[in-house]
Short mmCIF file of C-alpha atoms in Angstrom, two decimals:
data_model
loop_
_atom_site.label_atom_id
_atom_site.label_comp_id
_atom_site.label_asym_id
_atom_site.label_seq_id
_atom_site.Cartn_x
_atom_site.Cartn_y
_atom_site.Cartn_z
CA MET E 1 6.84 -60.88 67.36
CA PHE E 2 8.61 -57.86 65.93
CA ARG E 3 9.57 -59.76 62.83
CA LEU E 4 5.96 -60.84 62.27
CA ARG E 5 4.69 -57.27 62.48
CA SER E 6 7.35 -56.03 60.03
CA SER E 7 6.41 -58.70 57.51
CA VAL E 8 2.71 -57.83 57.72
CA TRP E 9 3.49 -54.12 57.27
CA PHE E 10 5.66 -54.82 54.22
CA VAL E 11 2.94 -56.94 52.57
CA TYR E 12 0.39 -54.18 53.22
CA VAL E 13 2.57 -51.51 51.55
CA ILE E 14 3.20 -53.68 48.52
CA ALA E 15 -0.52 -54.45 48.08
CA THR E 16 -1.48 -50.77 48.38
CA PHE E 17 1.12 -49.72 45.75
CA MET E 18 -0.02 -52.37 43.27
CA THR E 19 -3.66 -51.34 43.72
CA SER E 20 -2.88 -47.65 43.03
CA GLN E 21 -0.87 -48.50 39.92
CA ALA E 22 -3.71 -50.63 38.55
CA THR E 23 -6.23 -47.86 39.20
CA GLU E 24 -4.02 -45.24 37.47
CA HIS E 25 -3.46 -47.49 34.45
CA GLU E 26 -7.18 -48.16 34.15
CA SER E 27 -7.92 -44.42 34.41
CA HIS E 28 -5.31 -43.61 31.72
CA SER E 29 -6.72 -46.29 29.41
CA LEU E 30 -10.19 -44.92 29.88
CA ARG E 31 -9.08 -41.35 29.09
CA HIS E 32 -7.20 -42.55 26.01
CA LYS E 33 -10.25 -44.45 24.78
CA GLU E 34 -12.50 -41.46 25.33
CA SER E 35 -10.01 -39.23 23.51
CA GLU E 36 -9.98 -41.52 20.47
CA ASP E 37 -13.76 -41.88 20.40
CA GLY E 38 -14.21 -38.11 20.72
CA VAL E 39 -16.88 -38.49 23.38
CA LYS E 40 -15.64 -36.44 26.29
CA ASP E 41 -14.26 -32.90 26.48
CA ASP E 42 -11.75 -31.66 28.98
CA GLU E 43 -9.96 -28.42 29.70
CA HIS E 44 -7.17 -29.15 27.18
CA GLY E 45 -9.26 -29.70 24.03
CA THR E 46 -12.64 -29.98 22.40
CA GLU E 47 -14.50 -32.66 20.57
CA VAL E 48 -13.53 -31.15 17.18
CA THR E 49 -9.81 -30.89 17.93
CA ARG E 50 -9.74 -34.45 19.24
CA GLN E 51 -11.40 -35.76 16.11
CA ILE E 52 -8.91 -33.88 13.92
CA GLU E 53 -5.92 -35.10 15.91
CA ALA E 54 -7.15 -38.67 15.75
CA MET E 55 -7.73 -38.25 12.01
CA PHE E 56 -4.17 -37.07 11.43
CA ARG E 57 -2.76 -39.79 13.67
CA VAL E 58 -4.52 -42.61 11.85
CA HIS E 59 -4.49 -41.23 8.25
CA SER E 60 -1.31 -39.16 8.23
CA TYR E 61 -0.08 -40.67 4.94
CA GLU E 62 -3.35 -40.66 3.01
CA LEU E 63 -4.06 -37.00 3.76
CA SER E 64 -0.89 -35.89 1.94
CA ILE E 65 -2.15 -37.42 -1.34
CA LYS E 66 -4.62 -35.72 -3.66
CA PRO E 67 -8.16 -36.63 -2.59
CA TRP E 68 -10.23 -38.98 -4.72
CA ASN E 69 -13.18 -37.18 -6.29
CA HIS E 70 -14.95 -40.11 -7.97
CA GLY E 71 -13.14 -39.59 -11.28
CA VAL E 72 -14.02 -35.89 -11.45
CA PRO E 73 -11.19 -33.28 -11.40
CA ILE E 74 -10.69 -31.43 -8.15
CA THR E 75 -11.94 -27.86 -8.57
CA VAL E 76 -9.89 -25.22 -6.79
CA GLY E 77 -11.34 -21.73 -6.45
CA ILE E 78 -8.77 -18.94 -6.51
CA SER E 79 -9.07 -15.33 -5.44
CA LEU E 80 -6.35 -12.71 -5.08
CA MET E 81 -5.92 -9.70 -2.86
CA ILE E 82 -3.05 -7.52 -4.07
CA GLU E 83 -1.55 -5.25 -1.45
CA SER E 84 0.95 -3.41 -3.63
CA ILE E 85 2.69 -3.36 -7.01
CA THR E 86 6.21 -2.00 -6.77
CA ASP E 87 9.56 -1.92 -8.54
CA ILE E 88 8.32 -1.89 -12.13
CA SER E 89 11.72 -2.00 -13.80
CA GLU E 90 12.37 -1.41 -17.50
CA LYS E 91 16.01 -2.39 -17.10
CA HIS E 92 15.25 -5.86 -15.70
CA MET E 93 11.79 -6.11 -17.29
CA ASP E 94 9.97 -7.27 -14.18
CA LEU E 95 7.66 -6.05 -11.43
CA THR E 96 7.03 -7.03 -7.82
CA PHE E 97 3.68 -8.01 -6.27
CA THR E 98 2.81 -8.35 -2.61
CA LEU E 99 -0.43 -10.34 -2.45
CA CYS E 100 -2.57 -12.87 -0.64
CA ILE E 101 -3.71 -16.00 -2.50
CA HIS E 102 -6.97 -17.55 -1.26
CA GLU E 103 -7.55 -21.17 -2.35
CA THR E 104 -10.73 -23.19 -1.75
CA TRP E 105 -11.39 -26.89 -2.42
CA MET E 106 -13.18 -29.95 -0.96
CA ASP E 107 -11.56 -32.90 0.80
CA GLU E 108 -14.15 -35.37 2.12
CA ARG E 109 -11.54 -37.21 4.15
CA LEU E 110 -11.34 -34.24 6.53
CA ARG E 111 -14.98 -34.18 7.56
CA PHE E 112 -15.75 -34.18 11.25
CA ASN E 113 -18.89 -34.33 13.39
CA VAL E 114 -20.24 -31.36 15.24
CA ARG E 115 -22.89 -31.47 17.95
CA PRO E 116 -26.01 -29.51 17.02
CA ALA E 117 -25.75 -27.38 20.13
CA SER E 118 -22.27 -26.14 19.19
CA SER E 119 -22.50 -26.21 15.39
CA LYS E 120 -22.40 -22.42 15.06
CA LEU E 121 -19.33 -22.11 17.25
CA SER E 122 -17.24 -25.06 16.09
CA SER E 123 -18.22 -25.65 12.43
CA SER E 124 -14.66 -24.77 11.40
CA VAL E 125 -11.23 -24.77 12.91
CA VAL E 126 -7.93 -23.10 12.01
CA LEU E 127 -5.13 -25.64 11.81
CA PRO E 128 -1.60 -24.91 13.05
CA SER E 129 1.26 -24.87 10.55
CA ARG E 130 2.57 -28.28 11.69
CA LEU E 131 -0.70 -29.88 10.59
CA VAL E 132 -0.95 -27.84 7.37
CA GLN E 133 2.19 -29.56 6.15
CA LYS E 134 0.44 -32.95 6.47
CA ILE E 135 -2.55 -32.00 4.30
CA TRP E 136 -2.62 -32.05 0.51
CA VAL E 137 -2.72 -28.56 -0.96
CA PRO E 138 -2.74 -27.62 -4.68
CA ASP E 139 0.77 -27.37 -6.11
CA LEU E 140 0.31 -23.91 -7.58
CA TYR E 141 3.18 -21.77 -8.79
CA ILE E 142 3.50 -18.34 -10.41
CA VAL E 143 4.56 -18.55 -14.05
CA GLY E 144 7.59 -16.40 -14.82
CA SER E 145 8.45 -15.77 -11.18
CA LYS E 146 12.08 -14.80 -10.67
CA SER E 147 11.95 -14.89 -6.88
CA SER E 148 9.27 -15.39 -4.25
CA PHE E 149 9.06 -15.69 -0.49
CA ILE E 150 6.31 -16.21 2.08
CA HIS E 151 6.18 -13.60 4.81
CA SER E 152 6.92 -14.74 8.35
CA THR E 153 6.09 -11.74 10.54
CA THR E 154 5.19 -12.49 13.24
CA VAL E 155 4.51 -16.10 12.26
CA ASP E 156 4.44 -17.85 8.90
CA ASN E 157 1.71 -16.12 6.88
CA THR E 158 -0.05 -19.34 5.92
CA VAL E 159 -3.51 -20.14 7.27
CA LEU E 160 -5.72 -23.18 6.64
CA ARG E 161 -9.31 -23.23 7.87
CA LEU E 162 -11.10 -26.58 7.87
CA PHE E 163 -14.90 -26.83 7.85
CA ASN E 164 -16.94 -29.77 9.10
CA ASP E 165 -18.16 -30.64 5.58
CA GLY E 166 -14.58 -31.07 4.31
CA ARG E 167 -14.31 -27.64 2.70
CA ILE E 168 -10.86 -26.07 3.02
CA ILE E 169 -9.80 -22.44 2.71
CA TYR E 170 -6.06 -21.96 2.39
CA ASN E 171 -4.54 -18.46 2.55
CA VAL E 172 -0.93 -17.55 1.92
CA ARG E 173 0.69 -14.10 1.83
CA LEU E 174 3.79 -13.71 -0.30
CA THR E 175 5.93 -11.32 -2.32
CA THR E 176 6.97 -12.31 -5.83
CA THR E 177 8.97 -10.71 -8.61
CA VAL E 178 7.47 -11.62 -11.99
CA ALA E 179 9.00 -11.17 -15.43
CA CYS E 180 7.20 -8.82 -17.81
CA GLN E 181 8.26 -8.66 -21.44
CA MET E 182 7.92 -4.96 -22.18
CA ASN E 183 7.60 -3.39 -25.61
CA LEU E 184 9.72 -0.23 -25.51
CA TYR E 185 9.30 0.96 -29.10
CA ASN E 186 7.19 3.90 -27.89
CA PHE E 187 9.11 4.55 -24.66
CA PRO E 188 8.32 6.79 -22.77
CA LEU E 189 4.91 7.06 -24.43
CA ASP E 190 4.37 3.35 -24.00
CA MET E 191 1.70 1.22 -22.35
CA GLU E 192 2.82 -2.09 -20.89
CA ASN E 193 0.80 -5.30 -20.54
CA CYS E 194 2.05 -7.42 -17.64
CA SER E 195 0.42 -10.57 -16.31
CA LEU E 196 0.24 -12.58 -13.10
CA THR E 197 -0.34 -16.25 -14.00
CA LEU E 198 -1.08 -19.21 -11.72
CA GLN E 199 -1.07 -22.87 -12.74
CA SER E 200 -0.52 -26.32 -11.32
CA LEU E 201 2.97 -27.74 -11.43
CA GLY E 202 2.13 -31.42 -11.84
CA TYR E 203 -1.60 -31.92 -12.45
CA ASN E 204 -3.38 -31.61 -15.79
CA CYS E 205 -6.96 -30.61 -16.49
CA ASP E 206 -8.21 -34.19 -15.96
CA GLU E 207 -6.97 -34.08 -12.37
CA LEU E 208 -7.23 -30.46 -11.24
CA LEU E 209 -9.15 -27.44 -12.51
CA LEU E 210 -8.58 -23.85 -11.47
CA LYS E 211 -11.32 -21.25 -11.53
CA TRP E 212 -11.74 -17.71 -10.34
CA SER E 213 -13.84 -17.26 -7.24
CA ASN E 214 -16.64 -14.72 -7.37
CA THR E 215 -14.75 -12.57 -4.88
CA ASN E 216 -12.50 -10.92 -7.46
CA HIS E 217 -15.27 -10.36 -10.00
CA GLN E 218 -17.68 -8.80 -7.55
CA GLY E 219 -15.22 -6.84 -5.43
CA SER E 220 -11.88 -5.14 -5.77
CA LEU E 221 -8.68 -6.92 -6.63
CA PHE E 222 -6.65 -4.52 -4.51
CA LEU E 223 -6.51 -4.14 -0.78
CA ASP E 224 -6.02 -0.39 -1.13
CA SER E 225 -6.50 1.19 -4.55
CA LYS E 226 -4.47 4.25 -3.53
CA LEU E 227 -1.31 2.16 -3.32
CA VAL E 228 -1.76 1.23 -6.98
CA GLN E 229 -2.83 4.66 -8.17
CA ASN E 230 0.19 6.34 -6.58
CA MET E 231 2.90 4.28 -8.22
CA PRO E 232 5.93 6.47 -9.05
CA LYS E 233 6.31 5.71 -12.77
CA PHE E 234 3.10 4.04 -13.96
CA ARG E 235 -0.65 4.37 -13.66
CA LEU E 236 -2.84 1.26 -13.69
CA VAL E 237 -5.32 1.71 -16.53
CA ASN E 238 -7.22 -1.57 -16.28
CA HIS E 239 -6.98 -5.25 -15.42
CA TYR E 240 -8.62 -8.36 -16.90
CA PHE E 241 -9.25 -11.91 -15.66
CA HIS E 242 -8.64 -14.92 -17.91
CA THR E 243 -9.16 -18.67 -17.51
CA LEU E 244 -7.01 -20.69 -19.90
CA ASN E 245 -6.21 -24.28 -20.73
CA VAL E 246 -2.63 -24.41 -21.91
CA THR E 247 -1.33 -27.40 -23.87
CA ASN E 248 2.12 -28.45 -22.75
CA ASN E 249 4.25 -30.28 -25.31
CA GLU E 250 7.39 -30.57 -23.18
CA MET E 251 6.41 -32.77 -20.23
CA GLY E 252 7.39 -36.23 -21.43
CA SER E 253 4.55 -38.63 -20.80
CA PHE E 254 2.22 -35.67 -20.17
CA ALA E 255 2.98 -34.18 -23.59
CA GLY E 256 -0.16 -32.89 -25.28
CA SER E 257 -2.15 -32.66 -22.05
CA SER E 258 -3.86 -29.43 -21.04
CA ILE E 259 -3.02 -27.58 -17.86
CA SER E 260 -5.50 -25.28 -16.18
CA GLN E 261 -4.21 -21.72 -15.87
CA LEU E 262 -5.52 -18.50 -14.35
CA GLN E 263 -4.22 -15.15 -15.48
CA VAL E 264 -4.67 -11.50 -14.55
CA ASN E 265 -3.52 -8.93 -17.11
CA PHE E 266 -2.54 -5.46 -15.94
CA ILE E 267 -2.40 -2.50 -18.33
CA PHE E 268 0.05 0.17 -17.16
CA LYS E 269 0.48 3.62 -18.66
CA ARG E 270 3.70 5.50 -18.01
CA TYR E 271 3.77 8.98 -16.56
CA LEU E 272 5.42 11.19 -19.19
CA LEU E 273 6.08 14.32 -17.11
CA SER E 274 9.01 13.01 -15.05
CA VAL E 275 10.72 11.43 -18.07
CA PHE E 276 10.13 14.61 -20.09
CA PHE E 277 12.08 16.80 -17.67
CA GLN E 278 14.83 14.22 -17.25
CA SER E 279 15.51 13.76 -20.96
CA TYR E 280 13.45 15.73 -23.47
CA PHE E 281 13.70 19.12 -21.77
CA LEU E 282 17.47 18.81 -21.39
CA ALA E 283 17.86 17.82 -25.04
CA MET E 284 15.72 20.76 -26.16
CA SER E 285 17.81 23.11 -24.01
CA MET E 286 21.04 21.90 -25.58
CA VAL E 287 19.65 22.29 -29.10
CA VAL E 288 18.45 25.85 -28.40
CA LEU E 289 21.73 26.74 -26.69
CA ALA E 290 23.77 25.49 -29.64
CA GLY E 291 21.50 27.45 -32.01
CA LEU E 292 21.94 30.65 -30.01
CA GLY E 293 25.68 30.23 -30.37
CA MET E 294 25.32 31.00 -34.07
CA TRP E 295 24.53 34.64 -33.15
CA ILE E 296 28.04 35.03 -31.76
CA ASP E 297 30.39 36.99 -34.00
CA PRO E 298 32.09 34.53 -36.37
CA LYS E 299 35.37 36.29 -35.69
CA SER E 300 35.12 35.08 -32.05
CA VAL E 301 36.19 31.60 -32.98
CA PRO E 302 37.00 30.32 -29.42
CA ALA E 303 33.60 31.41 -28.02
CA ARG E 304 31.61 29.93 -30.88
CA VAL E 305 33.51 26.66 -30.94
CA ALA E 306 33.35 26.33 -27.14
CA ILE E 307 29.56 26.65 -26.92
CA SER E 308 29.02 24.16 -29.76
CA VAL E 309 31.42 21.56 -28.42
CA THR E 310 30.07 21.96 -24.88
CA SER E 311 26.54 21.33 -26.13
CA VAL E 312 27.67 18.20 -27.98
CA LEU E 313 29.47 16.79 -24.95
CA THR E 314 26.58 17.59 -22.59
CA LEU E 315 24.05 15.88 -24.82
CA SER E 316 26.35 12.87 -25.17
CA THR E 317 26.51 12.60 -21.37
CA ILE E 318 22.70 12.79 -21.13
CA ILE E 319 22.28 10.00 -23.70
CA THR E 320 24.83 7.78 -21.95
CA GLY E 321 23.25 8.31 -18.54
CA LEU E 322 19.73 7.54 -19.73
CA LYS E 323 20.82 4.38 -21.55
CA THR E 324 22.21 2.91 -18.32
CA SER E 325 18.69 2.86 -16.82
CA LEU E 326 17.17 1.05 -19.81
CA PRO E 327 17.64 -2.51 -21.08
CA LYS E 328 19.98 -3.13 -23.97
CA VAL E 329 17.37 -3.71 -26.65
CA SER E 330 18.13 -4.26 -30.32
CA TYR E 331 15.88 -1.44 -31.53
CA LEU E 332 15.56 2.30 -31.10
CA THR E 333 12.99 3.57 -28.66
CA ALA E 334 11.04 6.79 -29.17
CA MET E 335 13.33 8.57 -26.72
CA ASP E 336 16.42 7.30 -28.57
CA VAL E 337 15.09 8.79 -31.80
CA TYR E 338 14.54 12.17 -30.18
CA LEU E 339 17.90 12.26 -28.41
CA TRP E 340 19.93 11.21 -31.43
CA VAL E 341 18.15 13.66 -33.73
CA SER E 342 18.83 16.38 -31.15
CA PHE E 343 22.45 15.28 -31.13
CA LEU E 344 22.60 15.69 -34.91
CA PHE E 345 21.14 19.18 -34.63
CA VAL E 346 23.75 20.19 -32.06
CA PHE E 347 26.55 18.59 -34.04
CA SER E 348 25.38 20.39 -37.19
CA THR E 349 26.25 23.73 -35.56
CA VAL E 350 29.86 22.59 -35.32
CA LEU E 351 29.84 21.49 -38.96
CA GLU E 352 28.16 24.76 -40.02
CA PHE E 353 30.86 26.84 -38.36
CA CYS E 354 33.58 24.70 -39.96
CA VAL E 355 32.05 25.24 -43.43
CA PHE E 356 31.38 28.90 -42.71
CA ASN E 357 34.93 29.46 -41.49
CA TYR E 358 36.35 27.69 -44.54
CA ILE E 359 34.33 29.85 -46.95
CA MET E 360 35.29 33.03 -45.11
CA THR E 361 38.97 32.04 -45.16
CA LYS E 362 38.85 31.27 -48.87
CA GLN E 363 37.17 34.60 -49.70
CA ARG E 364 39.63 36.53 -47.54
CA LYS E 365 42.50 34.95 -49.45
CA LYS E 366 40.98 36.04 -52.75
CA PHE E 367 40.39 39.52 -51.38
CA ARG E 368 43.96 39.78 -50.15
CA LYS E 369 45.27 38.59 -53.50
CA VAL E 370 43.22 41.13 -55.44
CA SER E 371 44.18 43.87 -53.00
CA SER E 372 47.84 42.97 -53.36
CA LEU E 373 47.65 43.03 -57.16
CA LEU E 374 45.88 46.40 -57.18
CA GLU E 375 48.49 47.81 -54.83
CA ASN E 376 51.24 46.57 -57.14
CA LYS E 377 49.43 48.10 -60.10
CA ARG E 378 49.30 51.50 -58.39
CA ARG E 379 52.95 51.31 -57.52
CA LEU E 380 53.81 50.42 -61.11
CA SER E 381 51.62 53.19 -62.35
CA ARG E 382 53.32 55.78 -60.14
CA ASN E 383 56.74 54.68 -61.27
CA ARG E 384 55.98 54.03 -64.95
CA ARG E 385 58.06 56.98 -66.06
CA CYS E 386 61.06 55.50 -64.33
CA ARG E 387 60.48 52.06 -65.76
CA LYS E 388 61.83 50.58 -68.95
CA PRO E 389 59.56 50.24 -71.97
CA ASN E 390 58.89 46.59 -71.32
CA THR E 391 57.22 47.46 -68.00
CA ARG E 392 54.09 48.26 -69.96
CA GLY E 393 53.71 44.63 -70.83
CA ARG E 394 54.07 43.59 -67.19
CA GLU E 395 51.51 46.22 -66.20
CA LEU E 396 49.04 44.89 -68.76
CA ILE E 397 49.51 41.37 -67.40
CA ASP E 398 48.83 42.53 -63.85
CA GLN E 399 45.79 44.46 -65.05
CA GLN E 400 44.39 41.32 -66.73
CA VAL E 401 44.85 39.25 -63.52
CA VAL E 402 43.08 41.92 -61.47
CA THR E 403 40.23 42.15 -63.99
CA SER E 404 39.86 38.37 -64.02
CA LEU E 405 39.73 38.13 -60.21
CA THR E 406 37.33 41.02 -59.77
CA ARG E 407 35.03 39.55 -62.42
CA ASP E 408 34.58 36.47 -60.21
CA PHE E 409 32.96 38.69 -57.63
CA GLY E 410 30.75 40.53 -60.12
CA ARG E 411 33.06 43.40 -60.83
CA GLU E 412 34.79 44.25 -64.15
CA GLU E 413 37.29 46.97 -64.84
CA LYS E 414 36.02 49.46 -67.35
CA THR E 415 39.16 51.60 -67.56
CA GLU E 416 42.71 50.70 -67.04
CA GLY E 417 43.96 53.85 -65.48
CA ASP E 418 41.00 54.83 -63.32
CA HIS E 419 42.30 54.40 -59.77
CA ASN E 420 39.05 55.56 -58.20
CA THR E 421 37.17 52.84 -60.03
CA GLU E 422 39.67 50.28 -58.79
CA GLU E 423 39.24 51.45 -55.21
CA ARG E 424 35.46 51.28 -55.50
CA GLY E 425 35.75 47.79 -56.93
CA LEU E 426 37.97 46.77 -54.05
CA LEU E 427 35.49 48.09 -51.51
CA CYS E 428 32.62 46.41 -53.35
CA LEU E 429 34.57 43.16 -53.34
CA GLN E 430 35.06 43.43 -49.59
CA CYS E 431 31.33 44.09 -49.08
CA GLN E 432 30.41 41.11 -51.23
CA VAL E 433 32.72 38.85 -49.22
CA SER E 434 31.13 40.02 -45.98
CA ARG E 435 27.55 39.81 -47.29
CA GLY E 436 28.10 36.35 -48.77
CA SER E 437 29.39 34.88 -45.51
CA ASP E 438 26.68 36.57 -43.45
CA LYS E 439 24.01 35.28 -45.82
CA ILE E 440 25.19 31.70 -45.28
CA ASP E 441 25.05 32.15 -41.50
CA VAL E 442 21.56 33.70 -41.58
CA ILE E 443 20.17 30.98 -43.83
CA PHE E 444 21.52 28.26 -41.54
CA ARG E 445 20.14 29.96 -38.42
CA LEU E 446 16.67 30.13 -39.94
CA GLY E 447 16.79 26.58 -41.29
CA TYR E 448 18.14 25.26 -37.99
CA PHE E 449 15.27 26.46 -35.82
CA VAL E 450 12.55 25.88 -38.43
CA SER E 451 13.77 22.31 -38.92
CA PHE E 452 13.83 21.63 -35.18
CA VAL E 453 10.31 22.98 -34.67
CA GLY E 454 9.08 20.90 -37.63
CA PHE E 455 10.77 17.80 -36.24
CA ASN E 456 9.04 18.26 -32.85
CA ILE E 457 5.63 18.66 -34.51
CA ILE E 458 6.06 15.49 -36.57
CA TYR E 459 7.60 13.53 -33.69
CA TRP E 460 4.96 14.26 -31.05
CA ASN E 461 2.05 13.87 -33.45
CA TYR E 462 3.29 10.47 -34.60
CA TYR E 463 4.05 8.94 -31.20
CA ILE E 464 1.00 10.38 -29.45
CA THR E 465 -1.15 8.92 -32.24
CA MET E 466 0.57 5.57 -31.82
CA ALA E 467 0.01 5.66 -28.04
CA CYS E 468 -3.70 6.44 -28.53
CA GLN E 469 -4.07 3.52 -30.96
CA VAL E 470 -2.46 1.14 -28.46
CA TYR E 471 -4.70 2.46 -25.67
CA ASN E 472 -7.84 1.89 -27.76
CA LEU E 473 -6.78 -1.67 -28.48
#
């Protein structure tokens, strides 16, 4: 009896377990079918999200390929929002942008149905990053970019919003360093034209077209204009939008095909004031200091040489330091012209003192020689009674040498035995030597400063005129 009851109980348990498993399986199948058909909502999703998940599950491969647009090129609308422009470097000839790129296009494969009652609330959905990677997006890149990265604070700064009609808005925030070929002929009075260019990497104009959205033309290109206006070295003068079709002759089978390209040109004008005090003002100071050294007494050779040589070395250090912050170009910039001309002015003070000292030394030697001969003549004259008769011939020879030397300085002897006349001639000779050397120094002082003032007038007029012509263009 006991065995019979145990067998009945065992059969009952097995039948109950099988019935519950069948019911659970049927319930799971029903939920799965409802999820695929997108008919029923539950607490873990909505009708829209279920349709999108089913779409990605069934068409995961096709969605990663460029959509078919009935033989018409896919049109991608582009708009930019620049947050900042930093690190405009003359040495590396580049600048850094932090910006958001907004892309818009149509993909009919991603359409989904929305109930009329909830159309206002669920007409679009933001897709997570794992699904963004499965959707085709335009293969845009920044022409001339040296380095770029997408921000990831606090998550990856890429957003894709999908609308029920298949319209897609794709936003990405990035920082990029773009090359800018600068023309430094007029540096630091220059104006630079740098561009930010976007184009497709693999599609030509028959497959993909880029166009500017109306956002940038109707509104501002910059998130905050103060960030652009307060750049440390440049001021943004203007910016222009361009839509180009560039012919590429170096893409193998695509040679000769046109590629759609969008470009923004930025016109930057350099602030002159900071560069002026770092370079021009120091050069002017050295030139004036070296010129003031010419008022030092020429007999104070160490002081005069020291101030000239110090000015030369200081200006050389300034030139070397400024060149390290500029690219090694094959031409002279406007600042190079000014600094090297200033260097020549300072170096000319050293040359002037060398010439002046040589002339003074030569005239002193002549003066000493004439003075020595006159002294010998007086001694011979005092002792002529004690001399032999032939001393008269020697005295005449000495007198002829003295007369010849004094004639070179504008003085001739009128009488042979007039000692007072000889003394006056000696004093006059000494005055002429002093006046001649001083005259050379005064003429050089005047010419030095007049030439430097004239150079500044010509220099600034020329380069300011050139800068104005470039600005008007």
